[in-house]
Amino acid sequence: MAEERLIRFVAGPDGVVVPDLARKLPGRGMWVAADRASVETAARKGLFSRSAKAKLSAPADLADQVDQLLRRRVLDALGLAKRAGDLISGFEKVAAALESGKVAWLVEASDGAPDGRRKIMAVARRSPGTPRLLAVYAAEELGLALGGENVIHTAFLAGRGADRWTFDVLRLSGFRPLLPESWREEPWRAEQDPVPRA
């Protein structure tokens, strides 16, 4: 299985299983598919103990822990990308980047107005590239991470930074949808819409 589809876990000093998303904690790694069902099964069936050949305890909410850690990691990385100049925010700037075909990811506030979303998705459909779409965070969360107010439309420009970020977004997609449920019925979600979910 590809590395971006795996989560590394290690045994903590107290014998409790700990997620190691950055893959830097000491100890023998135990690898599980990066999806909620696999982590829940590994915890419930004692597969971590079997892998480590030692008695380990896995918290009942281990999959929720991984979900929240990944969610935080992906958001924090957006802040780093902004400081590196890989992120653009604001409707006009994002629309221009989409039209140039330089956008790897379109990051939309999950609570943004449907009208603005329809407009930016119309631009995305005409984009020479095919940006992916993420809408996990509310405008306030994006604003805090990016140092702005009312952040609704953000573009992650294509490049190595976006490639590294995609690695964590793909893992996050195993634990939660990348788009709110309410978006599935919106008109721009037509079959011909070229903006795929990861």
mmCIF file of N, CA, C and O in Angstrom, residues 7-109:
data_model
loop_
_atom_site.group_PDB
_atom_site.id
_atom_site.type_symbol
_atom_site.label_atom_id
_atom_site.label_comp_id
_atom_site.label_asym_id
_atom_site.label_seq_id
_atom_site.Cartn_x
_atom_site.Cartn_y
_atom_site.Cartn_z
ATOM 1 N N ILE A 7 -0.861 4.970 8.326
ATOM 2 C CA ILE A 7 -0.584 5.723 9.547
ATOM 3 C C ILE A 7 0.389 4.898 10.384
ATOM 4 O O ILE A 7 0.193 3.692 10.563
ATOM 5 N N ARG A 8 1.437 5.545 10.880
ATOM 6 C CA ARG A 8 2.396 4.863 11.758
ATOM 7 C C ARG A 8 1.970 5.071 13.210
ATOM 8 O O ARG A 8 1.575 6.165 13.608
ATOM 9 N N PHE A 9 2.047 4.004 13.980
ATOM 10 C CA PHE A 9 1.787 4.052 15.413
ATOM 11 C C PHE A 9 3.010 3.499 16.132
ATOM 12 O O PHE A 9 3.751 2.678 15.578
ATOM 13 N N VAL A 10 3.217 3.949 17.359
ATOM 14 C CA VAL A 10 4.284 3.399 18.197
ATOM 15 C C VAL A 10 3.712 3.135 19.581
ATOM 16 O O VAL A 10 2.648 3.645 19.935
ATOM 17 N N ALA A 11 4.451 2.333 20.354
ATOM 18 C CA ALA A 11 4.059 2.087 21.740
ATOM 19 C C ALA A 11 4.659 3.183 22.609
ATOM 20 O O ALA A 11 5.866 3.428 22.575
ATOM 21 N N GLY A 12 3.806 3.858 23.359
ATOM 22 C CA GLY A 12 4.296 4.879 24.288
ATOM 23 C C GLY A 12 4.951 4.219 25.486
ATOM 24 O O GLY A 12 4.839 3.000 25.686
ATOM 25 N N PRO A 13 5.655 4.987 26.320
ATOM 26 C CA PRO A 13 6.354 4.429 27.474
ATOM 27 C C PRO A 13 5.424 3.721 28.466
ATOM 28 O O PRO A 13 5.839 2.826 29.201
ATOM 29 N N ASP A 14 4.141 4.094 28.453
ATOM 30 C CA ASP A 14 3.168 3.481 29.365
ATOM 31 C C ASP A 14 2.438 2.302 28.718
ATOM 32 O O ASP A 14 1.466 1.788 29.275
ATOM 33 N N GLY A 15 2.891 1.876 27.526
ATOM 34 C CA GLY A 15 2.265 0.736 26.868
ATOM 35 C C GLY A 15 0.987 1.069 26.127
ATOM 36 O O GLY A 15 0.229 0.176 25.759
ATOM 37 N N VAL A 16 0.743 2.365 25.907
ATOM 38 C CA VAL A 16 -0.448 2.802 25.175
ATOM 39 C C VAL A 16 -0.040 3.142 23.734
ATOM 40 O O VAL A 16 1.005 3.758 23.506
ATOM 41 N N VAL A 17 -0.845 2.736 22.780
ATOM 42 C CA VAL A 17 -0.579 2.995 21.367
ATOM 43 C C VAL A 17 -0.752 4.488 21.063
ATOM 44 O O VAL A 17 -1.739 5.093 21.465
ATOM 45 N N VAL A 18 0.241 5.055 20.360
ATOM 46 C CA VAL A 18 0.265 6.484 20.058
ATOM 47 C C VAL A 18 0.404 6.682 18.541
ATOM 48 O O VAL A 18 1.277 6.064 17.930
ATOM 49 N N PRO A 19 -0.422 7.548 17.931
ATOM 50 C CA PRO A 19 -0.244 7.842 16.504
ATOM 51 C C PRO A 19 1.030 8.656 16.295
ATOM 52 O O PRO A 19 1.339 9.548 17.083
ATOM 53 N N ASP A 20 1.752 8.362 15.230
ATOM 54 C CA ASP A 20 2.976 9.084 14.885
ATOM 55 C C ASP A 20 2.843 9.597 13.455
ATOM 56 O O ASP A 20 3.394 9.028 12.521
ATOM 57 N N LEU A 21 2.099 10.675 13.296
ATOM 58 C CA LEU A 21 1.798 11.181 11.961
ATOM 59 C C LEU A 21 3.033 11.695 11.229
ATOM 60 O O LEU A 21 3.138 11.580 10.013
ATOM 61 N N ALA A 22 3.991 12.246 11.973
ATOM 62 C CA ALA A 22 5.202 12.770 11.351
ATOM 63 C C ALA A 22 6.244 11.675 11.119
ATOM 64 O O ALA A 22 7.258 11.913 10.487
ATOM 65 N N ARG A 23 5.991 10.483 11.660
ATOM 66 C CA ARG A 23 6.878 9.326 11.481
ATOM 67 C C ARG A 23 8.266 9.567 12.044
ATOM 68 O O ARG A 23 9.268 9.184 11.464
ATOM 69 N N LYS A 24 8.309 10.216 13.219
ATOM 70 C CA LYS A 24 9.596 10.560 13.831
ATOM 71 C C LYS A 24 9.764 10.028 15.239
ATOM 72 O O LYS A 24 10.849 10.131 15.804
ATOM 73 N N LEU A 25 8.711 9.495 15.833
ATOM 74 C CA LEU A 25 8.823 9.013 17.207
ATOM 75 C C LEU A 25 9.701 7.762 17.253
ATOM 76 O O LEU A 25 9.694 6.957 16.321
ATOM 77 N N PRO A 26 10.461 7.604 18.344
ATOM 78 C CA PRO A 26 11.317 6.416 18.448
ATOM 79 C C PRO A 26 10.485 5.156 18.671
ATOM 80 O O PRO A 26 9.335 5.221 19.118
ATOM 81 N N GLY A 27 11.079 4.039 18.374
ATOM 82 C CA GLY A 27 10.405 2.761 18.584
ATOM 83 C C GLY A 27 10.015 2.115 17.277
ATOM 84 O O GLY A 27 10.023 2.729 16.215
ATOM 85 N N ARG A 28 9.677 0.853 17.410
ATOM 86 C CA ARG A 28 9.269 0.067 16.240
ATOM 87 C C ARG A 28 7.889 0.529 15.787
ATOM 88 O O ARG A 28 6.945 0.598 16.564
ATOM 89 N N GLY A 29 7.783 0.858 14.521
ATOM 90 C CA GLY A 29 6.520 1.349 13.989
ATOM 91 C C GLY A 29 5.551 0.228 13.671
ATOM 92 O O GLY A 29 5.948 -0.862 13.256
ATOM 93 N N MET A 30 4.287 0.504 13.895
ATOM 94 C CA MET A 30 3.207 -0.403 13.512
ATOM 95 C C MET A 30 2.350 0.376 12.519
ATOM 96 O O MET A 30 1.895 1.477 12.824
ATOM 97 N N TRP A 31 2.152 -0.179 11.332
ATOM 98 C CA TRP A 31 1.513 0.542 10.244
ATOM 99 C C TRP A 31 0.099 0.020 10.007
ATOM 100 O O TRP A 31 -0.119 -1.185 9.953
ATOM 101 N N VAL A 32 -0.826 0.967 9.870
ATOM 102 C CA VAL A 32 -2.233 0.625 9.646
ATOM 103 C C VAL A 32 -2.745 1.492 8.495
ATOM 104 O O VAL A 32 -2.345 2.655 8.354
ATOM 105 N N ALA A 33 -3.630 0.931 7.688
ATOM 106 C CA ALA A 33 -4.227 1.697 6.594
ATOM 107 C C ALA A 33 -4.862 2.972 7.151
ATOM 108 O O ALA A 33 -5.464 2.962 8.226
ATOM 109 N N ALA A 34 -4.711 4.065 6.412
ATOM 110 C CA ALA A 34 -5.188 5.376 6.861
ATOM 111 C C ALA A 34 -6.677 5.543 6.609
ATOM 112 O O ALA A 34 -7.113 6.346 5.787
ATOM 113 N N ASP A 35 -7.460 4.748 7.325
ATOM 114 C CA ASP A 35 -8.912 4.927 7.286
ATOM 115 C C ASP A 35 -9.488 4.519 8.626
ATOM 116 O O ASP A 35 -8.896 3.733 9.366
ATOM 117 N N ARG A 36 -10.615 5.097 8.931
ATOM 118 C CA ARG A 36 -11.239 4.915 10.244
ATOM 119 C C ARG A 36 -11.502 3.440 10.570
ATOM 120 O O ARG A 36 -11.185 2.967 11.663
ATOM 121 N N ALA A 37 -12.050 2.690 9.625
ATOM 122 C CA ALA A 37 -12.407 1.289 9.881
ATOM 123 C C ALA A 37 -11.169 0.457 10.220
ATOM 124 O O ALA A 37 -11.208 -0.377 11.136
ATOM 125 N N SER A 38 -10.066 0.673 9.527
ATOM 126 C CA SER A 38 -8.849 -0.110 9.774
ATOM 127 C C SER A 38 -8.268 0.178 11.152
ATOM 128 O O SER A 38 -7.848 -0.734 11.864
ATOM 129 N N VAL A 39 -8.255 1.457 11.537
ATOM 130 C CA VAL A 39 -7.716 1.823 12.858
ATOM 131 C C VAL A 39 -8.624 1.284 13.958
ATOM 132 O O VAL A 39 -8.147 0.731 14.953
ATOM 133 N N GLU A 40 -9.932 1.402 13.781
ATOM 134 C CA GLU A 40 -10.866 0.872 14.784
ATOM 135 C C GLU A 40 -10.724 -0.636 14.919
ATOM 136 O O GLU A 40 -10.739 -1.176 16.033
ATOM 137 N N THR A 41 -10.572 -1.340 13.803
ATOM 138 C CA THR A 41 -10.407 -2.798 13.838
ATOM 139 C C THR A 41 -9.109 -3.184 14.533
ATOM 140 O O THR A 41 -9.092 -4.098 15.368
ATOM 141 N N ALA A 42 -8.015 -2.488 14.211
ATOM 142 C CA ALA A 42 -6.719 -2.789 14.841
ATOM 143 C C ALA A 42 -6.784 -2.586 16.350
ATOM 144 O O ALA A 42 -6.247 -3.392 17.119
ATOM 145 N N ALA A 43 -7.467 -1.543 16.791
ATOM 146 C CA ALA A 43 -7.588 -1.267 18.225
ATOM 147 C C ALA A 43 -8.485 -2.301 18.904
ATOM 148 O O ALA A 43 -8.161 -2.828 19.972
ATOM 149 N N ARG A 44 -9.614 -2.614 18.277
ATOM 150 C CA ARG A 44 -10.597 -3.519 18.875
ATOM 151 C C ARG A 44 -10.097 -4.959 18.948
ATOM 152 O O ARG A 44 -10.337 -5.669 19.925
ATOM 153 N N LYS A 45 -9.363 -5.403 17.933
ATOM 154 C CA LYS A 45 -8.948 -6.809 17.866
ATOM 155 C C LYS A 45 -7.559 -7.073 18.445
ATOM 156 O O LYS A 45 -7.044 -8.190 18.314
ATOM 157 N N GLY A 46 -6.946 -6.057 19.040
ATOM 158 C CA GLY A 46 -5.640 -6.270 19.661
ATOM 159 C C GLY A 46 -4.511 -6.486 18.663
ATOM 160 O O GLY A 46 -3.504 -7.127 18.978
ATOM 161 N N LEU A 47 -4.660 -5.936 17.465
ATOM 162 C CA LEU A 47 -3.650 -6.159 16.424
ATOM 163 C C LEU A 47 -2.345 -5.420 16.714
ATOM 164 O O LEU A 47 -1.284 -5.839 16.255
ATOM 165 N N PHE A 48 -2.401 -4.344 17.498
ATOM 166 C CA PHE A 48 -1.172 -3.646 17.855
ATOM 167 C C PHE A 48 -0.311 -4.524 18.760
ATOM 168 O O PHE A 48 0.901 -4.611 18.586
ATOM 169 N N SER A 49 -0.939 -5.192 19.718
ATOM 170 C CA SER A 49 -0.201 -6.103 20.606
ATOM 171 C C SER A 49 0.418 -7.239 19.810
ATOM 172 O O SER A 49 1.578 -7.612 20.026
ATOM 173 N N ARG A 50 -0.338 -7.772 18.878
ATOM 174 C CA ARG A 50 0.170 -8.871 18.054
ATOM 175 C C ARG A 50 1.377 -8.412 17.232
ATOM 176 O O ARG A 50 2.381 -9.118 17.141
ATOM 177 N N SER A 51 1.292 -7.219 16.659
ATOM 178 C CA SER A 51 2.384 -6.695 15.842
ATOM 179 C C SER A 51 3.633 -6.421 16.683
ATOM 180 O O SER A 51 4.749 -6.722 16.271
ATOM 181 N N ALA A 52 3.437 -5.860 17.880
ATOM 182 C CA ALA A 52 4.573 -5.500 18.740
ATOM 183 C C ALA A 52 5.094 -6.687 19.538
ATOM 184 O O ALA A 52 6.154 -6.598 20.153
ATOM 185 N N LYS A 53 4.340 -7.789 19.537
ATOM 186 C CA LYS A 53 4.671 -8.959 20.357
ATOM 187 C C LYS A 53 4.845 -8.559 21.826
ATOM 188 O O LYS A 53 5.759 -8.996 22.518
ATOM 189 N N ALA A 54 3.953 -7.679 22.253
ATOM 190 C CA ALA A 54 3.942 -7.196 23.637
ATOM 191 C C ALA A 54 2.535 -6.706 23.937
ATOM 192 O O ALA A 54 1.770 -6.373 23.029
ATOM 193 N N LYS A 55 2.191 -6.669 25.235
ATOM 194 C CA LYS A 55 0.852 -6.228 25.627
ATOM 195 C C LYS A 55 0.773 -4.706 25.514
ATOM 196 O O LYS A 55 1.499 -3.990 26.181
ATOM 197 N N LEU A 56 -0.095 -4.252 24.633
ATOM 198 C CA LEU A 56 -0.319 -2.823 24.441
ATOM 199 C C LEU A 56 -1.804 -2.527 24.579
ATOM 200 O O LEU A 56 -2.634 -3.380 24.287
ATOM 201 N N SER A 57 -2.107 -1.334 25.018
ATOM 202 C CA SER A 57 -3.517 -0.943 25.054
ATOM 203 C C SER A 57 -3.739 0.171 24.032
ATOM 204 O O SER A 57 -2.916 1.072 23.888
ATOM 205 N N ALA A 58 -4.837 0.052 23.316
ATOM 206 C CA ALA A 58 -5.205 1.056 22.318
ATOM 207 C C ALA A 58 -6.477 1.749 22.798
ATOM 208 O O ALA A 58 -7.469 1.079 23.092
ATOM 209 N N PRO A 59 -6.447 3.070 22.909
ATOM 210 C CA PRO A 59 -7.649 3.788 23.357
ATOM 211 C C PRO A 59 -8.837 3.504 22.439
ATOM 212 O O PRO A 59 -8.666 3.341 21.225
ATOM 213 N N ALA A 60 -10.021 3.462 23.025
ATOM 214 C CA ALA A 60 -11.233 3.195 22.242
ATOM 215 C C ALA A 60 -11.468 4.284 21.193
ATOM 216 O O ALA A 60 -12.048 4.021 20.139
ATOM 217 N N ASP A 61 -10.992 5.499 21.477
ATOM 218 C CA ASP A 61 -11.202 6.607 20.539
ATOM 219 C C ASP A 61 -9.969 6.869 19.668
ATOM 220 O O ASP A 61 -9.771 7.983 19.180
ATOM 221 N N LEU A 62 -9.154 5.847 19.441
ATOM 222 C CA LEU A 62 -7.911 6.028 18.684
ATOM 223 C C LEU A 62 -8.164 6.608 17.286
ATOM 224 O O LEU A 62 -7.450 7.502 16.833
ATOM 225 N N ALA A 63 -9.184 6.129 16.595
ATOM 226 C CA ALA A 63 -9.488 6.644 15.253
ATOM 227 C C ALA A 63 -9.883 8.120 15.320
ATOM 228 O O ALA A 63 -9.489 8.915 14.455
ATOM 229 N N ASP A 64 -10.634 8.508 16.355
ATOM 230 C CA ASP A 64 -10.994 9.927 16.525
ATOM 231 C C ASP A 64 -9.757 10.768 16.802
ATOM 232 O O ASP A 64 -9.646 11.898 16.315
ATOM 233 N N GLN A 65 -8.820 10.228 17.581
ATOM 234 C CA GLN A 65 -7.566 10.938 17.846
ATOM 235 C C GLN A 65 -6.802 11.190 16.554
ATOM 236 O O GLN A 65 -6.324 12.296 16.309
ATOM 237 N N VAL A 66 -6.711 10.157 15.717
ATOM 238 C CA VAL A 66 -5.996 10.295 14.445
ATOM 239 C C VAL A 66 -6.699 11.338 13.572
ATOM 240 O O VAL A 66 -6.049 12.203 12.965
ATOM 241 N N ASP A 67 -8.014 11.271 13.513
ATOM 242 C CA ASP A 67 -8.808 12.225 12.734
ATOM 243 C C ASP A 67 -8.483 13.657 13.171
ATOM 244 O O ASP A 67 -8.170 14.517 12.342
ATOM 245 N N GLN A 68 -8.552 13.927 14.476
ATOM 246 C CA GLN A 68 -8.316 15.284 14.973
ATOM 247 C C GLN A 68 -6.866 15.726 14.765
ATOM 248 O O GLN A 68 -6.607 16.890 14.431
ATOM 249 N N LEU A 69 -5.915 14.817 14.951
ATOM 250 C CA LEU A 69 -4.506 15.151 14.727
ATOM 251 C C LEU A 69 -4.239 15.476 13.255
ATOM 252 O O LEU A 69 -3.523 16.429 12.939
ATOM 253 N N LEU A 70 -4.816 14.688 12.361
ATOM 254 C CA LEU A 70 -4.648 14.950 10.926
ATOM 255 C C LEU A 70 -5.322 16.263 10.529
ATOM 256 O O LEU A 70 -4.773 17.050 9.753
ATOM 257 N N ARG A 71 -6.509 16.484 11.068
ATOM 258 C CA ARG A 71 -7.245 17.717 10.764
ATOM 259 C C ARG A 71 -6.422 18.937 11.176
ATOM 260 O O ARG A 71 -6.309 19.905 10.432
ATOM 261 N N ARG A 72 -5.819 18.883 12.358
ATOM 262 C CA ARG A 72 -4.981 19.976 12.861
ATOM 263 C C ARG A 72 -3.716 20.111 12.017
ATOM 264 O O ARG A 72 -3.286 21.208 11.665
ATOM 265 N N ARG A 73 -3.111 18.987 11.660
ATOM 266 C CA ARG A 73 -1.865 18.982 10.872
ATOM 267 C C ARG A 73 -2.081 19.624 9.489
ATOM 268 O O ARG A 73 -1.260 20.422 9.028
ATOM 269 N N VAL A 74 -3.184 19.270 8.841
ATOM 270 C CA VAL A 74 -3.494 19.821 7.515
ATOM 271 C C VAL A 74 -3.723 21.335 7.616
ATOM 272 O O VAL A 74 -3.239 22.107 6.784
ATOM 273 N N LEU A 75 -4.437 21.776 8.648
ATOM 274 C CA LEU A 75 -4.704 23.204 8.827
ATOM 275 C C LEU A 75 -3.423 23.968 9.145
ATOM 276 O O LEU A 75 -3.172 25.037 8.578
ATOM 277 N N ASP A 76 -2.602 23.438 10.042
ATOM 278 C CA ASP A 76 -1.341 24.097 10.387
ATOM 279 C C ASP A 76 -0.441 24.238 9.160
ATOM 280 O O ASP A 76 0.247 25.247 8.983
ATOM 281 N N ALA A 77 -0.457 23.231 8.308
ATOM 282 C CA ALA A 77 0.369 23.271 7.095
ATOM 283 C C ALA A 77 -0.092 24.365 6.146
ATOM 284 O O ALA A 77 0.713 24.918 5.384
ATOM 285 N N LEU A 78 -1.381 24.717 6.170
ATOM 286 C CA LEU A 78 -1.857 25.831 5.351
ATOM 287 C C LEU A 78 -1.208 27.140 5.801
ATOM 288 O O LEU A 78 -0.820 27.969 4.971
ATOM 289 N N GLY A 79 -1.083 27.318 7.107
ATOM 290 C CA GLY A 79 -0.420 28.517 7.634
ATOM 291 C C GLY A 79 1.031 28.592 7.179
ATOM 292 O O GLY A 79 1.527 29.653 6.784
ATOM 293 N N LEU A 80 1.728 27.461 7.210
ATOM 294 C CA LEU A 80 3.121 27.417 6.755
ATOM 295 C C LEU A 80 3.207 27.716 5.257
ATOM 296 O O LEU A 80 4.110 28.420 4.801
ATOM 297 N N ALA A 81 2.244 27.182 4.494
ATOM 298 C CA ALA A 81 2.238 27.408 3.047
ATOM 299 C C ALA A 81 2.021 28.885 2.726
ATOM 300 O O ALA A 81 2.616 29.417 1.782
ATOM 301 N N LYS A 82 1.195 29.548 3.517
ATOM 302 C CA LYS A 82 0.972 30.978 3.278
ATOM 303 C C LYS A 82 2.268 31.753 3.485
ATOM 304 O O LYS A 82 2.631 32.615 2.682
ATOM 305 N N ARG A 83 2.981 31.423 4.564
ATOM 306 C CA ARG A 83 4.244 32.113 4.836
ATOM 307 C C ARG A 83 5.281 31.825 3.749
ATOM 308 O O ARG A 83 6.144 32.645 3.474
ATOM 309 N N ALA A 84 5.168 30.653 3.114
ATOM 310 C CA ALA A 84 6.110 30.285 2.047
ATOM 311 C C ALA A 84 5.706 30.864 0.694
ATOM 312 O O ALA A 84 6.427 30.711 -0.289
ATOM 313 N N GLY A 85 4.542 31.520 0.632
ATOM 314 C CA GLY A 85 4.082 32.108 -0.619
ATOM 315 C C GLY A 85 3.373 31.133 -1.544
ATOM 316 O O GLY A 85 3.184 31.424 -2.733
ATOM 317 N N ASP A 86 2.959 29.968 -1.005
ATOM 318 C CA ASP A 86 2.294 28.953 -1.824
ATOM 319 C C ASP A 86 0.777 29.036 -1.776
ATOM 320 O O ASP A 86 0.096 28.223 -2.398
ATOM 321 N N LEU A 87 0.253 29.998 -1.012
ATOM 322 C CA LEU A 87 -1.183 30.086 -0.807
ATOM 323 C C LEU A 87 -1.688 31.470 -1.190
ATOM 324 O O LEU A 87 -1.034 32.471 -0.906
ATOM 325 N N ILE A 88 -2.855 31.514 -1.838
ATOM 326 C CA ILE A 88 -3.487 32.775 -2.233
ATOM 327 C C ILE A 88 -4.904 32.758 -1.681
ATOM 328 O O ILE A 88 -5.587 31.745 -1.766
ATOM 329 N N SER A 89 -5.342 33.890 -1.124
ATOM 330 C CA SER A 89 -6.705 33.981 -0.596
ATOM 331 C C SER A 89 -7.428 35.170 -1.212
ATOM 332 O O SER A 89 -6.805 36.125 -1.662
ATOM 333 N N GLY A 90 -8.752 35.097 -1.206
ATOM 334 C CA GLY A 90 -9.583 36.168 -1.760
ATOM 335 C C GLY A 90 -10.115 35.769 -3.122
ATOM 336 O O GLY A 90 -9.409 35.167 -3.925
ATOM 337 N N PHE A 91 -11.380 36.095 -3.382
ATOM 338 C CA PHE A 91 -12.045 35.634 -4.605
ATOM 339 C C PHE A 91 -11.279 36.010 -5.873
ATOM 340 O O PHE A 91 -11.010 35.167 -6.720
ATOM 341 N N GLU A 92 -10.934 37.286 -6.029
ATOM 342 C CA GLU A 92 -10.303 37.741 -7.275
ATOM 343 C C GLU A 92 -8.947 37.085 -7.495
ATOM 344 O O GLU A 92 -8.629 36.637 -8.605
ATOM 345 N N LYS A 93 -8.134 37.022 -6.448
ATOM 346 C CA LYS A 93 -6.799 36.418 -6.572
ATOM 347 C C LYS A 93 -6.897 34.922 -6.868
ATOM 348 O O LYS A 93 -6.157 34.382 -7.688
ATOM 349 N N VAL A 94 -7.816 34.253 -6.178
ATOM 350 C CA VAL A 94 -7.999 32.810 -6.401
ATOM 351 C C VAL A 94 -8.515 32.561 -7.811
ATOM 352 O O VAL A 94 -8.048 31.654 -8.514
ATOM 353 N N ALA A 95 -9.466 33.377 -8.267
ATOM 354 C CA ALA A 95 -10.002 33.219 -9.628
ATOM 355 C C ALA A 95 -8.898 33.393 -10.667
ATOM 356 O O ALA A 95 -8.804 32.617 -11.626
ATOM 357 N N ALA A 96 -8.024 34.385 -10.468
ATOM 358 C CA ALA A 96 -6.921 34.615 -11.414
ATOM 359 C C ALA A 96 -5.960 33.424 -11.419
ATOM 360 O O ALA A 96 -5.495 32.993 -12.482
ATOM 361 N N ALA A 97 -5.662 32.873 -10.238
ATOM 362 C CA ALA A 97 -4.769 31.714 -10.159
ATOM 363 C C ALA A 97 -5.397 30.500 -10.836
ATOM 364 O O ALA A 97 -4.718 29.739 -11.529
ATOM 365 N N LEU A 98 -6.707 30.325 -10.649
ATOM 366 C CA LEU A 98 -7.410 29.217 -11.312
ATOM 367 C C LEU A 98 -7.346 29.363 -12.827
ATOM 368 O O LEU A 98 -7.083 28.402 -13.547
ATOM 369 N N GLU A 99 -7.564 30.572 -13.308
ATOM 370 C CA GLU A 99 -7.547 30.813 -14.753
ATOM 371 C C GLU A 99 -6.169 30.566 -15.359
ATOM 372 O O GLU A 99 -6.045 30.206 -16.519
ATOM 373 N N SER A 100 -5.122 30.741 -14.544
ATOM 374 C CA SER A 100 -3.758 30.508 -15.036
ATOM 375 C C SER A 100 -3.381 29.025 -15.001
ATOM 376 O O SER A 100 -2.351 28.640 -15.545
ATOM 377 N N GLY A 101 -4.221 28.198 -14.343
ATOM 378 C CA GLY A 101 -3.943 26.766 -14.268
ATOM 379 C C GLY A 101 -2.891 26.398 -13.249
ATOM 380 O O GLY A 101 -2.355 25.289 -13.272
ATOM 381 N N LYS A 102 -2.587 27.290 -12.294
ATOM 382 C CA LYS A 102 -1.509 27.057 -11.331
ATOM 383 C C LYS A 102 -1.981 26.503 -9.992
ATOM 384 O O LYS A 102 -1.205 26.364 -9.065
ATOM 385 N N VAL A 103 -3.266 26.185 -9.863
ATOM 386 C CA VAL A 103 -3.826 25.771 -8.574
ATOM 387 C C VAL A 103 -3.881 24.250 -8.463
ATOM 388 O O VAL A 103 -4.444 23.572 -9.315
ATOM 389 N N ALA A 104 -3.291 23.732 -7.379
ATOM 390 C CA ALA A 104 -3.360 22.294 -7.103
ATOM 391 C C ALA A 104 -4.614 21.973 -6.289
ATOM 392 O O ALA A 104 -5.275 20.973 -6.522
ATOM 393 N N TRP A 105 -4.911 22.836 -5.311
ATOM 394 C CA TRP A 105 -6.052 22.633 -4.421
ATOM 395 C C TRP A 105 -6.838 23.921 -4.278
ATOM 396 O O TRP A 105 -6.251 24.987 -4.085
ATOM 397 N N LEU A 106 -8.138 23.815 -4.325
ATOM 398 C CA LEU A 106 -9.031 24.904 -3.986
ATOM 399 C C LEU A 106 -9.550 24.595 -2.585
ATOM 400 O O LEU A 106 -10.161 23.546 -2.356
ATOM 401 N N VAL A 107 -9.249 25.480 -1.636
ATOM 402 C CA VAL A 107 -9.665 25.287 -0.241
ATOM 403 C C VAL A 107 -10.785 26.277 0.025
ATOM 404 O O VAL A 107 -10.571 27.490 0.025
ATOM 405 N N GLU A 108 -11.979 25.750 0.241
ATOM 406 C CA GLU A 108 -13.162 26.570 0.456
ATOM 407 C C GLU A 108 -13.620 26.469 1.905
ATOM 408 O O GLU A 108 -13.582 25.388 2.500
ATOM 409 N N ALA A 109 -14.060 27.585 2.471
ATOM 410 C CA ALA A 109 -14.648 27.554 3.813
ATOM 411 C C ALA A 109 -15.934 26.736 3.755
ATOM 412 O O ALA A 109 -16.766 26.943 2.869
#
